[in-house]
Coordinates of C-alpha atoms in Angstrom, one line a residue:
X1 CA 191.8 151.5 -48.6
X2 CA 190.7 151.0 -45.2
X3 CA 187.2 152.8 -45.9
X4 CA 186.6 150.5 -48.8
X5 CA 187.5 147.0 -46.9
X6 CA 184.8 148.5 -44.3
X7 CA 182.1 148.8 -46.7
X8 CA 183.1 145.5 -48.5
X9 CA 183.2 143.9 -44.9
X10 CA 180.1 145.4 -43.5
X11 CA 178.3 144.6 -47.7
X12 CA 179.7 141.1 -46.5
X13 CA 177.8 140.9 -43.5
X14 CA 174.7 141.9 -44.6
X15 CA 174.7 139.7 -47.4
X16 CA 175.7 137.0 -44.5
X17 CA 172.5 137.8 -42.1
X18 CA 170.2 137.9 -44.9
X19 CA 171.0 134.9 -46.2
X20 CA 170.8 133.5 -42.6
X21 CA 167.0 135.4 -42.0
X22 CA 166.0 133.8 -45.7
X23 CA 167.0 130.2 -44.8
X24 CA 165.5 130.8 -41.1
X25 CA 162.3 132.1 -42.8
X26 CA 162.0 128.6 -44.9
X27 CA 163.1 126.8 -42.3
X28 CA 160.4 128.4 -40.3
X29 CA 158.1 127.9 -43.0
X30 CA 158.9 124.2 -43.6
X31 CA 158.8 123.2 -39.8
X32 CA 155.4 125.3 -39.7
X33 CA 153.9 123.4 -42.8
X34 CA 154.9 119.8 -41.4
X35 CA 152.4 121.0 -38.4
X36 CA 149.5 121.9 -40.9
X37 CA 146.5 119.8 -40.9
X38 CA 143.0 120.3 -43.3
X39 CA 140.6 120.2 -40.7
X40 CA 138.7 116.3 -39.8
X41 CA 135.4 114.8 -39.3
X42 CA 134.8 114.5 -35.8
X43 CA 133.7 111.7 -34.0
X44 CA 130.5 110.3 -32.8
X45 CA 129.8 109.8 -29.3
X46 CA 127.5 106.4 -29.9
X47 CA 126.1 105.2 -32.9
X48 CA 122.4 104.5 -32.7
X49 CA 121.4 104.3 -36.2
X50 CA 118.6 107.3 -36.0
X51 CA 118.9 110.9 -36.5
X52 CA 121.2 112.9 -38.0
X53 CA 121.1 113.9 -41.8
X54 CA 119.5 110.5 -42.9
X55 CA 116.8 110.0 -45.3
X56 CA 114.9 107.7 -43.2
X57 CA 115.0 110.9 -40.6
X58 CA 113.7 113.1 -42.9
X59 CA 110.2 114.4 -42.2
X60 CA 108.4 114.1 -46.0
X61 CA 105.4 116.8 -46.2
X62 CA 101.8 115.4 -45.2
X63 CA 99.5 115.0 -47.1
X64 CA 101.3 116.2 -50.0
X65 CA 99.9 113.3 -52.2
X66 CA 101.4 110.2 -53.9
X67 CA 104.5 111.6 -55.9
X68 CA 108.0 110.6 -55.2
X69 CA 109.9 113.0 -57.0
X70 CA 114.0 111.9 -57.6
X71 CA 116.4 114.2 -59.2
X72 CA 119.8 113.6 -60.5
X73 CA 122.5 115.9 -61.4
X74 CA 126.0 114.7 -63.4
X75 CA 130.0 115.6 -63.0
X76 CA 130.7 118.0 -65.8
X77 CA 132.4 120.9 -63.9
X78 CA 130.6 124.2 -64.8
X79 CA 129.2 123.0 -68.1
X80 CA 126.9 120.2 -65.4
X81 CA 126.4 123.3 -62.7
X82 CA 125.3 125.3 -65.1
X83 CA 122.8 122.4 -67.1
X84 CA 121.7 121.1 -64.0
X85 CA 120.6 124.9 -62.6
X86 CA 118.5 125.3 -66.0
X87 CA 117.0 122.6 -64.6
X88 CA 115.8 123.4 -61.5
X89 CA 114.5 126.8 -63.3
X90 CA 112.3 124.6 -65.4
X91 CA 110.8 122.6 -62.3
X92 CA 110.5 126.0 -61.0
X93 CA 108.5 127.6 -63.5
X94 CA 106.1 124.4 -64.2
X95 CA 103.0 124.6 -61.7
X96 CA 100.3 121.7 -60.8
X97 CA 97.9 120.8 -58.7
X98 CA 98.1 119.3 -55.4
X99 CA 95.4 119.0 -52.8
X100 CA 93.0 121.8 -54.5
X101 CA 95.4 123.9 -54.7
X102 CA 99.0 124.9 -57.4
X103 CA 102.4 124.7 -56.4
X104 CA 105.8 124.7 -58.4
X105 CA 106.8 121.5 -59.1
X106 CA 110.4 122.0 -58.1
X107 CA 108.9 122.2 -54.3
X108 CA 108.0 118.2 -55.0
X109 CA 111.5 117.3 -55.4
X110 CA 112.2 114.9 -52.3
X111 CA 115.9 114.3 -53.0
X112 CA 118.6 114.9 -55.0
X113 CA 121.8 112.9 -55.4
X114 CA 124.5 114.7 -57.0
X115 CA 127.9 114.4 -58.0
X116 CA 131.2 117.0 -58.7
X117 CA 129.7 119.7 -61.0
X118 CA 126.0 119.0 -60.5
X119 CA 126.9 119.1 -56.7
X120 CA 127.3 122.5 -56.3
X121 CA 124.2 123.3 -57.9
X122 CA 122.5 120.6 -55.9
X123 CA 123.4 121.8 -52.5
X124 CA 123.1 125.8 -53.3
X125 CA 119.4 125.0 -53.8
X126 CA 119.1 122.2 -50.8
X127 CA 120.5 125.1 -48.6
X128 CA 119.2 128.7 -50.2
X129 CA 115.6 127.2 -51.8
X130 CA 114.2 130.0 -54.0
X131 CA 116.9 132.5 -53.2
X132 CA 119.3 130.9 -55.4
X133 CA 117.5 131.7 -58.2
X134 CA 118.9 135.3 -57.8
X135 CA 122.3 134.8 -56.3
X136 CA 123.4 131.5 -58.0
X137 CA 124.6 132.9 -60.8
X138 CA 126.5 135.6 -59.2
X139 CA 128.2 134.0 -56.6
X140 CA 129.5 131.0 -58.7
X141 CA 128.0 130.3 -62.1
X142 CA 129.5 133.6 -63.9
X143 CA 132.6 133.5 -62.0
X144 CA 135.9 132.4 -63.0
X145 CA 136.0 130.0 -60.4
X146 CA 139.4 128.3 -61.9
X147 CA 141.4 131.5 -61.4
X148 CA 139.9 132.1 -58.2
X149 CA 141.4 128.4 -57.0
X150 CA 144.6 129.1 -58.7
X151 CA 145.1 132.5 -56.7
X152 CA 144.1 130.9 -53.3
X153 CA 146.9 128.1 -53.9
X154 CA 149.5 131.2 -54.6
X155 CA 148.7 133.5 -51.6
X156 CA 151.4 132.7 -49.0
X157 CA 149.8 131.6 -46.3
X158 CA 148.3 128.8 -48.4
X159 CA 151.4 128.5 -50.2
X160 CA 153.2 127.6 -47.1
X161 CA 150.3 124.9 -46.2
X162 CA 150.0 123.1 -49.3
X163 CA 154.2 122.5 -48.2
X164 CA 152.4 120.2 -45.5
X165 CA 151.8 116.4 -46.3
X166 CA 148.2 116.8 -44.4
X167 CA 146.6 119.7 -46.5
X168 CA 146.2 119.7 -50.4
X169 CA 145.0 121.8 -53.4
X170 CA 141.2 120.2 -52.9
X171 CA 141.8 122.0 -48.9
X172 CA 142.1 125.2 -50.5
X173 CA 139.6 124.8 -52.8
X174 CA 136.6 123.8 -49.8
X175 CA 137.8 126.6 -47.8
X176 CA 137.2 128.9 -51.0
X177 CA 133.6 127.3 -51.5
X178 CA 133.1 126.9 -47.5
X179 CA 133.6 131.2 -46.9
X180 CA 132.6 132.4 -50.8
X181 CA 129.3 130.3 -51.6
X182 CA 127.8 128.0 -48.8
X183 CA 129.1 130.4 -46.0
X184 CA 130.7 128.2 -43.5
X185 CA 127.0 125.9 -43.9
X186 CA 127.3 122.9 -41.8
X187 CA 124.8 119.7 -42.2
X188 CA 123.1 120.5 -39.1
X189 CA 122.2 123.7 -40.4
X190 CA 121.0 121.7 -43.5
X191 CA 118.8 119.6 -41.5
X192 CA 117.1 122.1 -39.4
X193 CA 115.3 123.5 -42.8
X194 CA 112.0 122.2 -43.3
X195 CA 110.7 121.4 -47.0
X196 CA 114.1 120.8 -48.7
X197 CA 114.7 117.9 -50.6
X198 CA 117.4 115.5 -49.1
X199 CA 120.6 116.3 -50.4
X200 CA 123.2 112.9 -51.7
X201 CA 126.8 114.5 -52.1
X202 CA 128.6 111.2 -54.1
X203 CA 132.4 111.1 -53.4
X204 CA 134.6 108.1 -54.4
X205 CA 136.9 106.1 -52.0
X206 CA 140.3 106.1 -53.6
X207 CA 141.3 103.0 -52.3
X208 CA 138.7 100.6 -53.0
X209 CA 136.7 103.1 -55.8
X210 CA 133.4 102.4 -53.8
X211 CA 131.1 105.2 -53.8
X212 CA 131.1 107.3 -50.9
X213 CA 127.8 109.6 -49.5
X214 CA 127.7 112.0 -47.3
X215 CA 124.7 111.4 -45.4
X216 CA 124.8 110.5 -41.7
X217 CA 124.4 106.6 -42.3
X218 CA 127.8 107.0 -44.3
X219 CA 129.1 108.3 -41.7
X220 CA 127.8 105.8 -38.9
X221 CA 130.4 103.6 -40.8
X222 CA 133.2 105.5 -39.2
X223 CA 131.6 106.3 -36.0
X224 CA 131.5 110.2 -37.2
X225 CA 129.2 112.9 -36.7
X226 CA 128.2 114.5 -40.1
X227 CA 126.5 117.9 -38.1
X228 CA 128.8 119.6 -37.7
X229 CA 130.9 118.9 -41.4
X230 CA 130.9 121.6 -43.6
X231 CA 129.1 121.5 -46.7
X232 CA 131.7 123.1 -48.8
X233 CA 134.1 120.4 -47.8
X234 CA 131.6 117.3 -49.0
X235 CA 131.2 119.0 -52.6
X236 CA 135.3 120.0 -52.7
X237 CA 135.5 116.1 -52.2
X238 CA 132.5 115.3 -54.8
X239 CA 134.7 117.5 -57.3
X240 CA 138.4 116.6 -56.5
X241 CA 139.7 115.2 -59.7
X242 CA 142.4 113.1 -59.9
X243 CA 145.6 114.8 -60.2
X244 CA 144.5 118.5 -61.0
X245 CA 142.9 118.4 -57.1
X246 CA 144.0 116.1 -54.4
X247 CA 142.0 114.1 -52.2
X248 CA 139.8 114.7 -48.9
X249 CA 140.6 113.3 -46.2
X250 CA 137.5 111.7 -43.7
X251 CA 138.8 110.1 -40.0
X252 CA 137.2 107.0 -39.5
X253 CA 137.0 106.5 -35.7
X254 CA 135.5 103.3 -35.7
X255 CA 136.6 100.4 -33.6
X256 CA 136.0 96.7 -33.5
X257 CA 132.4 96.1 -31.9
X258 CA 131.7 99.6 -31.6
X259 CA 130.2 100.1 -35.0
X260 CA 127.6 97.5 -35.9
X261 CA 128.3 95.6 -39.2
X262 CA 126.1 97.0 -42.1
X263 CA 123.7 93.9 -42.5
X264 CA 123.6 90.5 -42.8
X265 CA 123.0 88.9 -46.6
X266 CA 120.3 85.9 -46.8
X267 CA 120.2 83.7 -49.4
X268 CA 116.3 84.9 -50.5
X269 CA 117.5 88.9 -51.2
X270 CA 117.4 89.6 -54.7
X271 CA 120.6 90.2 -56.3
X272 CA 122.7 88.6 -53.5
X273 CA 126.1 88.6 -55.3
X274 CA 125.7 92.6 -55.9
X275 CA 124.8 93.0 -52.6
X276 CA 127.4 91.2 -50.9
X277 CA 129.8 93.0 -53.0
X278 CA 128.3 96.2 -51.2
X279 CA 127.6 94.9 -47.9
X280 CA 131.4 94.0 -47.7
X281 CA 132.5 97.5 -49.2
X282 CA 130.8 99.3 -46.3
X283 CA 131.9 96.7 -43.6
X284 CA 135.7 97.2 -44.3
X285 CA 135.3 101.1 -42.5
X286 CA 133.8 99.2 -39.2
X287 CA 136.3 96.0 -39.6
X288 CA 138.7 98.7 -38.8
X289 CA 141.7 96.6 -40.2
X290 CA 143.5 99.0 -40.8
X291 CA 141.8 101.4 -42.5
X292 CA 141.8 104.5 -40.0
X293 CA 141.4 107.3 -42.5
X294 CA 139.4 107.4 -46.1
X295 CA 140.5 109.8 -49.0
X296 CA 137.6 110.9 -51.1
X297 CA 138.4 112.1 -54.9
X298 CA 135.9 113.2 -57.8
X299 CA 132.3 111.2 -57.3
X300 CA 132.7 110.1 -61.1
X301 CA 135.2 107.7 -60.6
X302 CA 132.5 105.9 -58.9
X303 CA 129.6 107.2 -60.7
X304 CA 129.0 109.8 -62.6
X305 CA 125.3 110.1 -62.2
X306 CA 124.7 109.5 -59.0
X307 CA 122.5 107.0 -60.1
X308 CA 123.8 104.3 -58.0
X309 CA 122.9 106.3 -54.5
X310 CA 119.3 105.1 -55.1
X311 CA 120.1 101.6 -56.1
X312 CA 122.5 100.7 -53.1
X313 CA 119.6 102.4 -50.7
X314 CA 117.0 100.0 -52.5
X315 CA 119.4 96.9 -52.2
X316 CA 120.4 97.3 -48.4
X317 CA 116.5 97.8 -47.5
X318 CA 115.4 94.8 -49.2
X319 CA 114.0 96.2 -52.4
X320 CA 111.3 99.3 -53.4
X321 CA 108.6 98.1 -50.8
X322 CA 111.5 98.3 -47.7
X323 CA 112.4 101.4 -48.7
X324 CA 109.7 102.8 -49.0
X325 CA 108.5 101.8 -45.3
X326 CA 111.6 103.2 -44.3
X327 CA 111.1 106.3 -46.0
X328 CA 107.2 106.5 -44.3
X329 CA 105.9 106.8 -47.7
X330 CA 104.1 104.1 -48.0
X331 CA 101.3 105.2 -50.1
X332 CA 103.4 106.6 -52.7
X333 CA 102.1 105.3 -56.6
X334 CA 104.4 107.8 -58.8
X335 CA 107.9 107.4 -58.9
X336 CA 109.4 110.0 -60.9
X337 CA 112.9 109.6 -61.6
X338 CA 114.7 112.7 -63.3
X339 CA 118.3 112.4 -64.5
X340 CA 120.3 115.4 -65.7
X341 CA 123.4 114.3 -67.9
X342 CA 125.8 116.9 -68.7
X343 CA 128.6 114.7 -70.1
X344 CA 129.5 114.8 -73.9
X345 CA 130.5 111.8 -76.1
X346 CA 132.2 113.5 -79.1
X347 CA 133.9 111.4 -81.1
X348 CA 137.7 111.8 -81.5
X349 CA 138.8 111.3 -85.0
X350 CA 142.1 109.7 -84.6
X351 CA 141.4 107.4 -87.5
X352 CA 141.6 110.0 -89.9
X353 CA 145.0 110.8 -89.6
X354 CA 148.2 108.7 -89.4
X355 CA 150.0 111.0 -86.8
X356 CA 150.6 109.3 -83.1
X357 CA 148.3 111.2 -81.0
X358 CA 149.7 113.2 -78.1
X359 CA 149.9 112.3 -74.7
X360 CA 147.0 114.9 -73.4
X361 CA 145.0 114.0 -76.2
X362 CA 145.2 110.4 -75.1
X363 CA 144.6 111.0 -71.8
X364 CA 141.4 113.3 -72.8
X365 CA 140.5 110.9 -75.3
X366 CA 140.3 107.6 -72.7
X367 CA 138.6 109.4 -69.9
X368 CA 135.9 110.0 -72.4
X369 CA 135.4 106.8 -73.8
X370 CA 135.4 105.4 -69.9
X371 CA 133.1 107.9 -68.9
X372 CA 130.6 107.3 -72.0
X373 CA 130.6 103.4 -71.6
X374 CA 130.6 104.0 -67.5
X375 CA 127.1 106.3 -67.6
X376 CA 125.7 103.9 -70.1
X377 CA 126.2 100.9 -68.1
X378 CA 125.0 102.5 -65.0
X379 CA 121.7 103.8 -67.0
X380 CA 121.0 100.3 -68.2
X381 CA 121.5 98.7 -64.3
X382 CA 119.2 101.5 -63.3
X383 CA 116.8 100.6 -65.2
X384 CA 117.0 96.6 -64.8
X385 CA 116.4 97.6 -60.8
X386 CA 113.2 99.7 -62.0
X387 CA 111.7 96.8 -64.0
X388 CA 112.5 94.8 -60.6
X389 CA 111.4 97.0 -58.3
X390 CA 108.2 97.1 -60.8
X391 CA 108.2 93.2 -60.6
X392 CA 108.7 93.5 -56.8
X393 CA 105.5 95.9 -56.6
X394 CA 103.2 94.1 -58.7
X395 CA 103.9 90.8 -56.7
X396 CA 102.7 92.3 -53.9
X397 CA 100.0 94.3 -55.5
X398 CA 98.7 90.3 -56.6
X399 CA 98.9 89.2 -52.7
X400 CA 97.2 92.3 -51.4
X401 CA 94.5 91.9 -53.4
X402 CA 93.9 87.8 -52.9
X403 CA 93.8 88.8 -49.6
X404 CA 90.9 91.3 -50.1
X405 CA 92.8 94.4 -50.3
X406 CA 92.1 96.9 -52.6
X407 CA 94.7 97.0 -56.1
X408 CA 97.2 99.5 -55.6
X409 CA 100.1 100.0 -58.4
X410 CA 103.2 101.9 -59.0
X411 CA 103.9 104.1 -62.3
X412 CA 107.4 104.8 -62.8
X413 CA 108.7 108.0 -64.8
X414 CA 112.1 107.4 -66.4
X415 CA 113.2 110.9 -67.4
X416 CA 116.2 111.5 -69.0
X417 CA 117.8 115.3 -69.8
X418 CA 121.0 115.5 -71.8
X419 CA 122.5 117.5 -74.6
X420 CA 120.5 114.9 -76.9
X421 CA 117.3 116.0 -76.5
X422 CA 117.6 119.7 -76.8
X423 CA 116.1 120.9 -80.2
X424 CA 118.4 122.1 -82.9
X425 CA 121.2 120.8 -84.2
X426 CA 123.3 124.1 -84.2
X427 CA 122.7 124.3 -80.5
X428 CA 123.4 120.6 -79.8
X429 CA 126.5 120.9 -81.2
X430 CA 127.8 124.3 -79.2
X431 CA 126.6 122.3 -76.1
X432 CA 129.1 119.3 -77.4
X433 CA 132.4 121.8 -77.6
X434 CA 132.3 123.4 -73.9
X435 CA 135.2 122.0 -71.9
X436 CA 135.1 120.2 -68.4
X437 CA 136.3 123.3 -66.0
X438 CA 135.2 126.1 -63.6
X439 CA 135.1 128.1 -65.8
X440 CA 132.8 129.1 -68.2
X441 CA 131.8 132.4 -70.4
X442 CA 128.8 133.8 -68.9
X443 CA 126.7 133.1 -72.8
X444 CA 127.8 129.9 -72.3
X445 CA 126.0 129.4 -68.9
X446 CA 122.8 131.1 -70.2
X447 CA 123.0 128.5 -73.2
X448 CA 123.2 125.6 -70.7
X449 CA 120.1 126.7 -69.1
X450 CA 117.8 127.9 -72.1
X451 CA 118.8 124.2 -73.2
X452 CA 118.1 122.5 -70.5
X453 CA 114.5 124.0 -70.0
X454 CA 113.9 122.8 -73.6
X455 CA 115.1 119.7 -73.0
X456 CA 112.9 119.3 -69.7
X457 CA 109.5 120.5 -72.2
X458 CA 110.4 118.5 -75.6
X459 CA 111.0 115.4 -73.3
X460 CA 107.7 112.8 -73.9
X461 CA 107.9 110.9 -70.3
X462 CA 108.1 114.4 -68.6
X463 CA 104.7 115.2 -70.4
X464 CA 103.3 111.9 -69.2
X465 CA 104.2 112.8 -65.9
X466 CA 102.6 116.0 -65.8
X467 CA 99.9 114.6 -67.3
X468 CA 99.4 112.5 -64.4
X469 CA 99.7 114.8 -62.2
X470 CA 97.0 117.2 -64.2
X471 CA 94.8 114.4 -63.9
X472 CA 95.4 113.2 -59.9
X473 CA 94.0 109.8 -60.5
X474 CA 92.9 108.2 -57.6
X475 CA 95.5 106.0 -55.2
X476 CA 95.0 102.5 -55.8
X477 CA 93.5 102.6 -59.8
X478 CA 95.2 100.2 -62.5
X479 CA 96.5 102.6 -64.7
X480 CA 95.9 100.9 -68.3
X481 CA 98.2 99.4 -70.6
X482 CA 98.9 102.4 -72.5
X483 CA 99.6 104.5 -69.5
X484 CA 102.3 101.9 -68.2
X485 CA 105.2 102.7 -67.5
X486 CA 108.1 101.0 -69.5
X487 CA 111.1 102.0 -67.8

């Protein structure tokens, strides 16, 4: 009797200091989450409005000749990385002539603005040039990036962070993409390569839904130093969607009348109510009322071509000719603009069938319809703000020459790649089933890029541009009506 009240006693207290170990372990766990922060911008010691990772920094190649090249990559998870990257592959392989001499086209590209899926693909080639043509697809392309994600949230040591109100899902995710594909890359490092097109990384504000860039003049707004932020952060922040990732989370250190307001709006700038609307979006970081940290989510709440990057850039200098000045390219006369649109606009046939549709299907079913109508509105505005900026040119192509100066005009290239324009119906239509996600069977991804290159060829206004380019006509001729662009 006595032996077996010992071992029930001592069972007892086992039981007891286990129990006691466990709860200390969560409390340990819980008390060492709350003190868990994603890691923050840091801060700028002055804000001077000149170097950094800015566009108007940006040393453009001499002498390269009179092309400014513009691409533009799409959200559409792996099916857009993977579209986007056939793509590039195509501007690889095409070769003209520049300065008596050929070159790959792709090395003409002078920016590219990007957003969620086609971000990755963007900044791989902004940071590893012609290498990631044989690691791209390796490292991230034919990977099952999704399960990767899910099994960084479930180790414990990122179990017990993602317990802590200051580190999320989209936290785990950039540290994933900061060590696994852009290896701990900074902006600074970005910057110190010569010959790389300027890379636009399009984020959206959650609280006011303004686009949000990560360039260093975006980040003069909250007196922050982009250097030294790491690149796989700014594309886990392009790609956060909305409740399946959680947003990332920028410090603004501004303070009142140590951040200069964006600029003042007069009555003569065209389009003055847009541009007010801007002007007062990117004031509210400096007006510091308030607003001491900004949460980024998924670029294509915003924008989901990263269309706009250009036209807000265009608007704040005072139209094509200011920006142009600003960018030293002053003697550009080809603008090619190249935008890469991954998204699909199936149809969902609801009116065939009586049945309520579910709750996921809804869900799917209105984000699709907003994303359609939201890309085709943005397309449209883009290409009002070419006709302007055409408008804009001419005028002062008119002035130039009543003053004696020699005629000098613009052509504009309006080239479009989507899932439309690649031959064959059959082919057209797998491209139309792949799902949103990161994750993607590694056929799938080689579809996406034979399409894409056929796309790029069988597209008319990318044949006119080449044939341009073929021809080099002199800087400063009146190209003819037929030759004019109608963008």
């Amino acid at each position: 009797m006595n032996i077996g009240f010992k071992r029930a006693r001592a069972s007892f207290v086992r039981s007891r200091r286990d129990r006691t170990n466990a709860a200390i372990l969560v409390l340990g766990a819980l008390l060492l989450a709350g003190c868990v922060h994603a890691p923050l911008n840091k801060p700028l010691a002055s804000v001077s409005g000149t170097g950094g990772y800015r566009v108007t920094a940006r040393e453009f190649p001499k002498g390269r000749g009179d092309l400014l090249l513009l691409l533009f990559f799409s959200g559409g998870g792996m099916r857009a990385a993977g579209f986007s990257y056939g793509v590039l592959e195509g501007l690889n392989a095409t070769e003209i002539p520049v300065k008596g001499r050929t070159d790959r086209l792709l090395n003409q590209v002078d920016s590219i603005s990007a957003v969620s899926g086609g971000a990755f693909t963007a900044a791989y080639y902004c940071l590893y040039g012609q290498d990631a043509f044989s690691t791209y697809e390796k490292r991230f392309l034919k990977r099952n990036i999704q399960s990767q994600l899910l099994l960084s949230c479930l180790r414990p040591d990122n179990a017990v962070r993602l317990l802590s109100p200051y580190y999320g899902r989209s936290d785990v995710a950039a540290a994933y993409y900061d060590r696994h594909l852009f290896h701990h890359a900074t902006y600074q490092q970005l910057a110190s390569i010569p010959g790389r097109p300027f890379l636009v990384i399009n984020a959206t504000d959650l609280e006011n839904g303004a686009r949000f860039s990560f360039t260093q003049t975006s980040f003069d707004l909250l007196a922050s130093d982009l250097g030294p932020y790491p690149i796989g952060r700014a594309v886990a922040a392009s790609s956060a969607v909305p409740l399946l990732l959680t947003p990332i989370t920028l410090r603004n250190y501004s303070r009142p009348g140590a951040t200069p307001p964006v600029r003042e709006v007069e009555e003569e700038d065209l389009l003055t109510d847009r541009l007010k609307r801007l002007v007062s979006e990117l004031n509210v970081y400096s007006s510091f009322d308030g607003h001491g940290y900004v949460h980024l989510v998924d670029g294509g709440v915003a924008d989901n071509l990263g269309l706009r990057a250009m036209q807000e850039f265009t608007m704040l200098n005072g139209g094509l000719s200011g920006t142009l000045k600003a960018m030293n390219l002053a003697n550009v006369d080809k603008i090619a603009v190249i935008v890469v649109d991954s998204s699909i606009h199936n149809k969902v046939a609801w009116s065939q069938s009586e049945a309520i549709p579910g709750t996921f299907s809804v869900l799917t079913g209105i984000g699709n319809s907003f994303l359609s109508r939201d890309n085709y509105e943005t397309t449209e505005l883009f290409r009002q703000s070419m006709r302007l900026w055409q408008l804009e040119m001419e005028a002062r192509d008119r002035v130039r020459v009543a003053q004696g100066g020699a005629p000098r005009r613009i052509r504009f290239y309006d080239i479009e790649i989507d899932f439309s324009g690649v031959p064959g119906a059959q082919t057209r239509a797998k491209l139309y089933q792949l799902p949103t996600g990161f994750s993607l069977p590694p056929q799938s991804i080689d579809l996406l890029r034979t399409s894409a290159r056929q796309a790029l060829t069988a597209n008319a206004e990318y044949h006119r541009l080449l044939d341009d380019l073929q021809t080099r006509e002199a800087v400063g001729e009146i190209p003819n009506e037929s030759n004019r662009s109608s963008p």
